[in-house]
mmCIF file of C-alpha atoms in Angstrom:
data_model
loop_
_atom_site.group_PDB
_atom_site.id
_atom_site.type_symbol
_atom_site.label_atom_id
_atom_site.label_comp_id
_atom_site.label_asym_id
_atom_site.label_seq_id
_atom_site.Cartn_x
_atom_site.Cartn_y
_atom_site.Cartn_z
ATOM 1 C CA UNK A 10 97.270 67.395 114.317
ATOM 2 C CA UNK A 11 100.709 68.110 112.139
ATOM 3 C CA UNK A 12 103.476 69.424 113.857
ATOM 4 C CA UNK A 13 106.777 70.879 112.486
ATOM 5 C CA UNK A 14 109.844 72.587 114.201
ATOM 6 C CA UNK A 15 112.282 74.127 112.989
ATOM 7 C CA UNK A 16 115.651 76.413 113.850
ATOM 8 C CA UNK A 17 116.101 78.866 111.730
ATOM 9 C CA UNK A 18 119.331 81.104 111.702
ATOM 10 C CA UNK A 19 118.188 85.573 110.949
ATOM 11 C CA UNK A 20 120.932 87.338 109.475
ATOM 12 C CA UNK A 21 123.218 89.647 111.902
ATOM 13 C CA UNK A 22 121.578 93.113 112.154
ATOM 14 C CA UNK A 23 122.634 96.853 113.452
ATOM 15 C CA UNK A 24 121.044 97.632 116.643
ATOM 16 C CA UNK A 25 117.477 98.668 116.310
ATOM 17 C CA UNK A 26 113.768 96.937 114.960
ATOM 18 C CA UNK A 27 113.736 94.964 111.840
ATOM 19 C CA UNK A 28 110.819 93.316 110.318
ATOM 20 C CA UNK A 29 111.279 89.771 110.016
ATOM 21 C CA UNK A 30 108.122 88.212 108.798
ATOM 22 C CA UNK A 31 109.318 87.748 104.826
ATOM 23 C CA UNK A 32 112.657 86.137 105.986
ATOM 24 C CA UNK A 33 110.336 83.407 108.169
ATOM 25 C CA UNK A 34 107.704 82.548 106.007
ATOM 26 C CA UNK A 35 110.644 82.090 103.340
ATOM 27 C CA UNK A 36 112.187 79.442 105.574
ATOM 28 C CA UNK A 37 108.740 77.771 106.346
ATOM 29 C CA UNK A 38 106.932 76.259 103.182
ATOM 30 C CA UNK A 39 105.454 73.994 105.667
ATOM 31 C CA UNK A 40 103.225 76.970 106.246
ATOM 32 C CA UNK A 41 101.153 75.686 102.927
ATOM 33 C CA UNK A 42 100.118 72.396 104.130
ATOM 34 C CA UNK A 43 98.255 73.437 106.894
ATOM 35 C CA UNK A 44 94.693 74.987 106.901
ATOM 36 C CA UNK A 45 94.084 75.996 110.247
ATOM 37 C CA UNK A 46 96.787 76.414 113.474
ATOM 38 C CA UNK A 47 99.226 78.201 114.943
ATOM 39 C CA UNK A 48 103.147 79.736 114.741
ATOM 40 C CA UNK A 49 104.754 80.097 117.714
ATOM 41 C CA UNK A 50 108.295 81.989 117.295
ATOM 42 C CA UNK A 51 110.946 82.114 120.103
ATOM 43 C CA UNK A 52 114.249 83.620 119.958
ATOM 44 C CA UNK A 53 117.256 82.045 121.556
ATOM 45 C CA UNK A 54 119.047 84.748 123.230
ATOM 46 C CA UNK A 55 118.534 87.481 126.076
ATOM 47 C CA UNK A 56 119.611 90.925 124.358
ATOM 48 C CA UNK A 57 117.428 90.441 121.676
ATOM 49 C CA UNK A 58 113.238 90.064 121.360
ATOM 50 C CA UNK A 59 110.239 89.268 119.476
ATOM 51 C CA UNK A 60 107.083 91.174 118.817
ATOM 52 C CA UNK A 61 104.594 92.210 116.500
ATOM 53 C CA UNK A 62 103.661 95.695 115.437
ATOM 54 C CA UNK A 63 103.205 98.328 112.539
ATOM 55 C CA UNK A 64 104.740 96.589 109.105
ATOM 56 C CA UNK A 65 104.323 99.787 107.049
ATOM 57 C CA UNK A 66 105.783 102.885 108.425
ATOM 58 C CA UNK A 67 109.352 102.274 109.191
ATOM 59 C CA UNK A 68 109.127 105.654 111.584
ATOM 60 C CA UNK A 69 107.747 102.932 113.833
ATOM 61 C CA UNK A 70 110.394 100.821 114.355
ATOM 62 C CA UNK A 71 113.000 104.326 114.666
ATOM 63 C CA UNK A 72 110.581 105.915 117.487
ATOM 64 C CA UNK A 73 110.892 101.767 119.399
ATOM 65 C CA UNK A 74 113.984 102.228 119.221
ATOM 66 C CA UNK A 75 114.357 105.830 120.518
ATOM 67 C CA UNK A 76 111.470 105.299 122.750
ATOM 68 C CA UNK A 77 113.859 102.087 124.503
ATOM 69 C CA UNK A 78 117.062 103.605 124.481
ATOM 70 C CA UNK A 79 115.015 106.588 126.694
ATOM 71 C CA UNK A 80 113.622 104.194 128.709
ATOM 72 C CA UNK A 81 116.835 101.845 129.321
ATOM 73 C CA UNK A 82 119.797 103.767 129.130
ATOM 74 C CA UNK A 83 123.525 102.830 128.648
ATOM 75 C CA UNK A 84 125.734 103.519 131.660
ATOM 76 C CA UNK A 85 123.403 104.119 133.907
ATOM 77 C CA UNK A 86 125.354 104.046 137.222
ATOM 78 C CA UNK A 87 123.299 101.267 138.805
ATOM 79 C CA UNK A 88 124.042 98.748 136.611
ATOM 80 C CA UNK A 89 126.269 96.191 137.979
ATOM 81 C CA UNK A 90 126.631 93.514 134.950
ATOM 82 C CA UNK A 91 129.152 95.454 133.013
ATOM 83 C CA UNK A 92 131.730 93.525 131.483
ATOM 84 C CA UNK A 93 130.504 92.515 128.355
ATOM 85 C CA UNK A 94 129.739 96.325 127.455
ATOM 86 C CA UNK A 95 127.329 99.366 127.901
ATOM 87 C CA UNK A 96 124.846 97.723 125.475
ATOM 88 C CA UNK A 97 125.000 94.749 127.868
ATOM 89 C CA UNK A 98 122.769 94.583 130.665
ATOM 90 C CA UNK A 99 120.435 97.459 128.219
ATOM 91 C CA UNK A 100 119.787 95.056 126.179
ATOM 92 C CA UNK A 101 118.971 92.386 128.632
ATOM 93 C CA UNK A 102 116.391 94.936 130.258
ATOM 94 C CA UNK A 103 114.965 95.454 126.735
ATOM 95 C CA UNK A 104 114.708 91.975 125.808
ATOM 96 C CA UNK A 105 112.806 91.282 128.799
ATOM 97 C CA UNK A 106 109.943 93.728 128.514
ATOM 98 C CA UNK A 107 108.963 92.868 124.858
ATOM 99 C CA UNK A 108 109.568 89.068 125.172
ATOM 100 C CA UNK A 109 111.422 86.441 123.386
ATOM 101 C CA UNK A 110 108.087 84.664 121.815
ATOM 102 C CA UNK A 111 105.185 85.792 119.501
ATOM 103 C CA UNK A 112 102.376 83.310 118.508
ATOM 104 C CA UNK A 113 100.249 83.950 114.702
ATOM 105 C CA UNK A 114 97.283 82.148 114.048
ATOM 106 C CA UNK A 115 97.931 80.504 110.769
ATOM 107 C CA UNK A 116 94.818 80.474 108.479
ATOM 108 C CA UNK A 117 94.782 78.791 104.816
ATOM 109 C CA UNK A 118 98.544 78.268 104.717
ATOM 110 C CA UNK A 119 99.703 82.042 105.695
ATOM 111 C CA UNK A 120 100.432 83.266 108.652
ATOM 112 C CA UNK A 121 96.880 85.474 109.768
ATOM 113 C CA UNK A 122 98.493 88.406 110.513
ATOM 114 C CA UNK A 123 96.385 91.909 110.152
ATOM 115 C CA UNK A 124 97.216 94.259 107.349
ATOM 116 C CA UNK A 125 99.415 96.684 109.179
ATOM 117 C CA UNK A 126 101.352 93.654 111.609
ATOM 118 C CA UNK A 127 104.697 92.312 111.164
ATOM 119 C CA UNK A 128 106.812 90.204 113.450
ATOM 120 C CA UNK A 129 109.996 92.682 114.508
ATOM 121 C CA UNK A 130 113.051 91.516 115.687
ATOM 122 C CA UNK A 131 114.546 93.648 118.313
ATOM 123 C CA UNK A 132 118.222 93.674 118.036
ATOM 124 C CA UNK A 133 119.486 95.726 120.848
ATOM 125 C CA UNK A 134 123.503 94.827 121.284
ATOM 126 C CA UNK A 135 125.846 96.895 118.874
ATOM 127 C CA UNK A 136 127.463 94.100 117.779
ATOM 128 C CA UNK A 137 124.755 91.264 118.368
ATOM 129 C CA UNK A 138 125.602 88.835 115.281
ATOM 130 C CA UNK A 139 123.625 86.341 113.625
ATOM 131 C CA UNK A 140 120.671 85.128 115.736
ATOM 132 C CA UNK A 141 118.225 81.984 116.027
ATOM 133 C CA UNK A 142 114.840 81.488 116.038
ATOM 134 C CA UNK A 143 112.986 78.380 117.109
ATOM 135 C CA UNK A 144 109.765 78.063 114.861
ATOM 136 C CA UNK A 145 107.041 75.341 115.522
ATOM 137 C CA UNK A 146 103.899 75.441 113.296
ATOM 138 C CA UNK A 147 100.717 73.034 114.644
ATOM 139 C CA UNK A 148 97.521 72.507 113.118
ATOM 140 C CA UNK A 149 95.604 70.774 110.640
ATOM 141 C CA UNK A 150 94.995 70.285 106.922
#
């Protein structure tokens, strides 16, 4: 079993869904060496998330993001952790119900995705910055 880990830094983003797949397979050309295994992806902060959906129709990643601003809105009066912002505790909520990890099965040196997945980052501060990824790849030659 080969193992490899690696932290990679994503470039700051506006608020919203942004397919991220190119950017890590770019940063992994471990990827190549193994035949069989896995990626596991996990994201280093609480307002923003992994997961995997629709890579083609960019509609998609407009109606997640209308779809979660519905479903956790700013200033709603209940909300007690305020101080860093409306976008604050929002994104914290958001972050939490799609998750902070996605797992590929890697098959012949690429990640085995299907034909219409890519791995999103969810980016749901205004002003969220640059943010970090932990990748580990296992598996064999």
């Amino acid at each position: 079993m080969i193992y490899f880990q690696k932290r990679l830094r994503l470039p700051a983003v506006r608020r919203g869904f942004h397919l991220i797949t190119d950017l890590l397979v770019a940063e992994l050309p471990e990827l190549e060496q193994l035949r069989v295994g896995t990626a596991h992806f996990f994201i280093q902060h609480t307002s923003a998330s992994l997961s995997i959906n629709e890579n083609a129709d960019p509609t998609v990643r407009a109606d997640f993001e209308a779809y979660f601003n519905h479903a956790v809105p700013e200033n709603a009066p209940y909300f007690r952790h305020t101080l860093e912002g409306p976008d604050d505790m929002p994104a914290h909520l958001k972050a939490a119900m799609l998750g902070h990890a996605v797992s590929v099965p890697i098959s012949n040196g690429e990640l085995a995705l299907g034909t219409w997945q890519g791995i999103y980052l969810g980016e749901h501060r205004n002003q969220g910055g640059r943010r970090w990824v932990v990748a580990t790849l296992m598996g064999s030659e």
